[in-house]
Coordinates of C-alpha atoms in Angstrom, one line a residue:
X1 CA 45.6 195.0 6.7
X2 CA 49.0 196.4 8.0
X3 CA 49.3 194.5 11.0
X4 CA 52.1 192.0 10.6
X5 CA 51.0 189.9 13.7
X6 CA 47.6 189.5 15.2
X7 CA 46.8 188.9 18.8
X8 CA 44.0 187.0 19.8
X9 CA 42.3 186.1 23.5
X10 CA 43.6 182.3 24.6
X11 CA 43.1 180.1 27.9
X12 CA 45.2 177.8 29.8
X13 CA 42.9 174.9 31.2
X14 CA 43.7 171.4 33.0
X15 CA 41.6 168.6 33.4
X16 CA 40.3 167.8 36.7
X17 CA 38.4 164.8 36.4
X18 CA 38.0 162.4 33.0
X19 CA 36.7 165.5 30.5
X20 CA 36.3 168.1 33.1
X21 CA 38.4 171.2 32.6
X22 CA 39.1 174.2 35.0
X23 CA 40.5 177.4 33.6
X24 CA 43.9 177.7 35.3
X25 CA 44.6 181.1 32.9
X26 CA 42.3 183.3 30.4
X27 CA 43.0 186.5 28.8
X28 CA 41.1 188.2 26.0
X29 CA 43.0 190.2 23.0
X30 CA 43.5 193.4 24.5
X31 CA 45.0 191.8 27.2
X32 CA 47.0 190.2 25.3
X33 CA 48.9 192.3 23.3
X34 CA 52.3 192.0 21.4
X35 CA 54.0 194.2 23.9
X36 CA 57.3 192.8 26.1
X37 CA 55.1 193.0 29.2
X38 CA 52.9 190.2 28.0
X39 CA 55.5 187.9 26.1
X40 CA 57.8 187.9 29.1
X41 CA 54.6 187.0 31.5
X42 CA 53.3 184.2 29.8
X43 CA 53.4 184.4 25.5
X44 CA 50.2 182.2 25.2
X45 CA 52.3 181.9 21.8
X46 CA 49.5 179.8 19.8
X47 CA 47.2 183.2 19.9
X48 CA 49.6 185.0 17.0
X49 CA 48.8 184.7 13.9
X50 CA 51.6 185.9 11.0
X51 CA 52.2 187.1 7.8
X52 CA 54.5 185.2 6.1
X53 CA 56.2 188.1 4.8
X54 CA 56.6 189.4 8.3
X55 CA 57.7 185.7 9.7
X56 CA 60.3 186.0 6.7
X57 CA 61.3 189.6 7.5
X58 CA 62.7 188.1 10.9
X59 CA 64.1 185.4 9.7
X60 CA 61.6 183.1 10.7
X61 CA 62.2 180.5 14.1
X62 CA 65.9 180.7 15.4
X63 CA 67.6 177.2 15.2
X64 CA 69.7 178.5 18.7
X65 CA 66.8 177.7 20.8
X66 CA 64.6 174.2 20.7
X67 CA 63.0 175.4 23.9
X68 CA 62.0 178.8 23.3
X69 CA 62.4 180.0 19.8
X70 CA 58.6 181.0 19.9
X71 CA 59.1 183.6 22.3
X72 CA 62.4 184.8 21.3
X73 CA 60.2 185.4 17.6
X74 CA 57.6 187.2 19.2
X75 CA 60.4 189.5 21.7
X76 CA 62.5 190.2 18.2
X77 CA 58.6 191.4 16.7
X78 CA 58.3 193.6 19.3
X79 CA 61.8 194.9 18.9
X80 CA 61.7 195.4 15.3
X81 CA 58.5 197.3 15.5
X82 CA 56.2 195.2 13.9
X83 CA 52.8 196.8 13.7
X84 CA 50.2 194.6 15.2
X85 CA 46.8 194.1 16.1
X86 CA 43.8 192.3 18.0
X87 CA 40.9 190.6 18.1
X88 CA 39.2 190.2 21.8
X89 CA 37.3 186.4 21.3
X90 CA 39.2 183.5 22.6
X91 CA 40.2 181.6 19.1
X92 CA 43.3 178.9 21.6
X93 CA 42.4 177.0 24.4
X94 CA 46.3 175.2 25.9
X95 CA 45.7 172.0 27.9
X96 CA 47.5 171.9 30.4
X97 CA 49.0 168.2 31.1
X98 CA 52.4 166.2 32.6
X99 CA 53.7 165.5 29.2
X100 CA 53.8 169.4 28.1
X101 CA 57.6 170.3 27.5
X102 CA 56.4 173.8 28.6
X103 CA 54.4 173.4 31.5
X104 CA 55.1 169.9 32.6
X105 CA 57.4 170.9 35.4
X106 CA 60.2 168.8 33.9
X107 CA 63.2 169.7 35.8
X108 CA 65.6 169.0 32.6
X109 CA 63.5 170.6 30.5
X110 CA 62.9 174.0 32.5
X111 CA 66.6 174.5 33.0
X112 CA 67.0 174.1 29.5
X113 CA 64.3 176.6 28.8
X114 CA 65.9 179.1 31.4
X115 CA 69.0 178.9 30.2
X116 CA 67.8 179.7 26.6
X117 CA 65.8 182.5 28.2
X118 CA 68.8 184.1 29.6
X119 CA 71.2 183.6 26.4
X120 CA 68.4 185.2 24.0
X121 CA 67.7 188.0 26.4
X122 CA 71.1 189.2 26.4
X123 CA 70.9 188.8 22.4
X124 CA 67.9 191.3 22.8
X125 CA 69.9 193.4 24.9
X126 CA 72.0 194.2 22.1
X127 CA 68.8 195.1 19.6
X128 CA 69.8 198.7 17.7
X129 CA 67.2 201.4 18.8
X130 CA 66.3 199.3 22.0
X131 CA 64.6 202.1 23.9
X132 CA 65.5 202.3 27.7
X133 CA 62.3 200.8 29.2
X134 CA 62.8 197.9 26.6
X135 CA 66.0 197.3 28.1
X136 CA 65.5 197.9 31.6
X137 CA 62.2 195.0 31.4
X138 CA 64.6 192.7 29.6
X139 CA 67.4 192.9 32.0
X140 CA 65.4 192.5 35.0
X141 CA 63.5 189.2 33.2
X142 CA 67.4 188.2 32.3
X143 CA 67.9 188.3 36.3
X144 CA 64.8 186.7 37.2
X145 CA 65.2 183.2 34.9
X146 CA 68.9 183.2 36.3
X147 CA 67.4 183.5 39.4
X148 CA 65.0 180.4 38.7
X149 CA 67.6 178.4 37.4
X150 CA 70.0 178.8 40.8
X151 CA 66.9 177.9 42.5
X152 CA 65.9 174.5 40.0
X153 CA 69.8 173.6 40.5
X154 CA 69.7 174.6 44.5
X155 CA 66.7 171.9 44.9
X156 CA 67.9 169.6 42.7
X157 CA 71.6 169.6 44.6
X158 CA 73.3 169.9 41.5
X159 CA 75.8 171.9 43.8
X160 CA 78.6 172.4 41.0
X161 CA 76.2 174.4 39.2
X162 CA 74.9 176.2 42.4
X163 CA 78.7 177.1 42.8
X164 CA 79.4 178.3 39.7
X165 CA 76.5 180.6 39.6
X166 CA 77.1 181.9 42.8
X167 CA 80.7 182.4 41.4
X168 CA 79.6 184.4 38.3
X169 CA 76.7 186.6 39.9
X170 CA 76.9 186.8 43.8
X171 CA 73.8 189.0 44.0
X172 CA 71.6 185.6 42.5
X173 CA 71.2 184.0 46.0
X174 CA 69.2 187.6 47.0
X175 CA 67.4 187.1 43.9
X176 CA 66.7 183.7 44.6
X177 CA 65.7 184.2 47.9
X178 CA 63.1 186.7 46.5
X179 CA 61.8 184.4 43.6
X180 CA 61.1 181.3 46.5
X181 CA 59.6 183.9 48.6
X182 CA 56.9 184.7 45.8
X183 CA 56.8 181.5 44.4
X184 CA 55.3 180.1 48.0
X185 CA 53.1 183.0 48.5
X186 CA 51.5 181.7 44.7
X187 CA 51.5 178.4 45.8
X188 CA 49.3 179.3 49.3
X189 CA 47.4 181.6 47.1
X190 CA 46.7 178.7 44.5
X191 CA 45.6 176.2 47.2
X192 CA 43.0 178.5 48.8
X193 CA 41.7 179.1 45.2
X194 CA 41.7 175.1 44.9
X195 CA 39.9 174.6 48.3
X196 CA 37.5 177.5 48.1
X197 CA 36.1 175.8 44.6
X198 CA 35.9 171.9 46.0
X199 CA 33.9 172.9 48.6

C-alpha cells in the first residue's frame, strides 16, 4: 500500500515468421526494479504502474522531451525517493517491429532520443541530495549517449556535427571508439545466438 510505483516482469519479443515470436529480452520483477541501474539499461517503461498522486507529486510527463519523457519520469522517481515495489510475473510483452520510434533503428529518431538523454541527465545531475553513486552512474550514462550520438553522426557523415562534438568534448572519439568496439562484439555475439537456434 505505500509503494508509489510498482515494477512488474516484462519481455521484448520480435516476430520471426507470420505469428511466430522469439524473445529478444525477458526480465522478471526483481530484476526489474526502480533502481538507476535498470532504467538507464533498458526502462521496459510499460511494467510501472503509478499512483496518481505520486505521478502528480512529480509533476507528471515533462513536455521538454517527446522522445524520452518516460524515462526521465522514472530517473526523477528514483531521485525523489519514491518507495516502490514488485511483483515477479510477466504482466508486458513489447513487440519489437520497424515502425517502433524506440527500437526501430531510425537514425533521426535515435539522435533525437540521445540528445534528450544527454540534456535530462545533466538536469538529474543537478537533483538536491543526489548521492555520489547516483551521480557518478548518471555521468558516465551522460558520456556514453554522447558517445552514441558522435558515432550515429560519424556513420551518417553528418561531418559538421562530428566537428562540433569533437570541438566541445575531445575525449568523445576514445569513447566512441569504445562504444563501436562493444557494439560489434554484441553484434557477433547476437549472430551466433541467431545461427545456433536456426539450426
Amino acid at each position: 500500500p505505500e509503494a508509489g510505483v510498482i515494477s512488474s516482469g516484462g519481455r521484448i519479443v520480435e516476430e520471426t515468421a507470420p505469428g511466430q515470436f522469439r524473445i529478444v529480452l525477458e526480465r522478471r520483477g526483481g530484476e526489474n526494479r526502480l533502481d538507476l541501474k535498470t532504467l538507464l539499461d533498458i526502462p521496459l517503461t510499460g511494467c510501472r504502474y503509478w499512483r496518481r498522486q505520486t505521478l502528480a507529486m512529480l509533476g507528471g510527463f515533462s513536455a521538454r522531451y517527446p522522445f524520452a519523457h518516460d524515462r526521465d519520469l522514472l530517473v526523477r522517481a528514483v531521485l525523489a525517493r519514491v518507495p516502490s515495489a514488485t511483483i515477479d510475473d510477466v504482466l508486458y510483452t513489447y513487440r519489437q517491429h520497424p515502425n517502433s520510434r524506440t527500437l526501430g533503428g531510425d537514425r533521426d529518431i535515435t539522435r533525437a532520443f540521445l540528445d534528450e538523454h544527454y540534456e535530462m541527465s545533466g538536469t538529474w545531475l543537478r537533483s538536491p541530495g543526489l548521492l555520489g553513486t547516483e551521480a557518478s552512474e548518471i555521468s558516465q550514462w551522460r558520456r556514453l549517449q554522447l558517445a552514441e550520438s558522435f558515432l550515429l553522426d560519424f556513420t551518417s557523415r553528418r561531418w559538421g556535427q562530428v566537428a562540433r562534438t569533437l570541438g566541445k568534448h575531445p575525449p568523445v572519439l576514445g569513447l566512441a571508439l569504445c562504444q563501436a568496439l562493444r557494439h560489434r562484439r554484441r553484434k557477433l555475439a547476437y549472430e551466433s545466438i541467431t545461427k545456433k537456434e536456426a539450426s
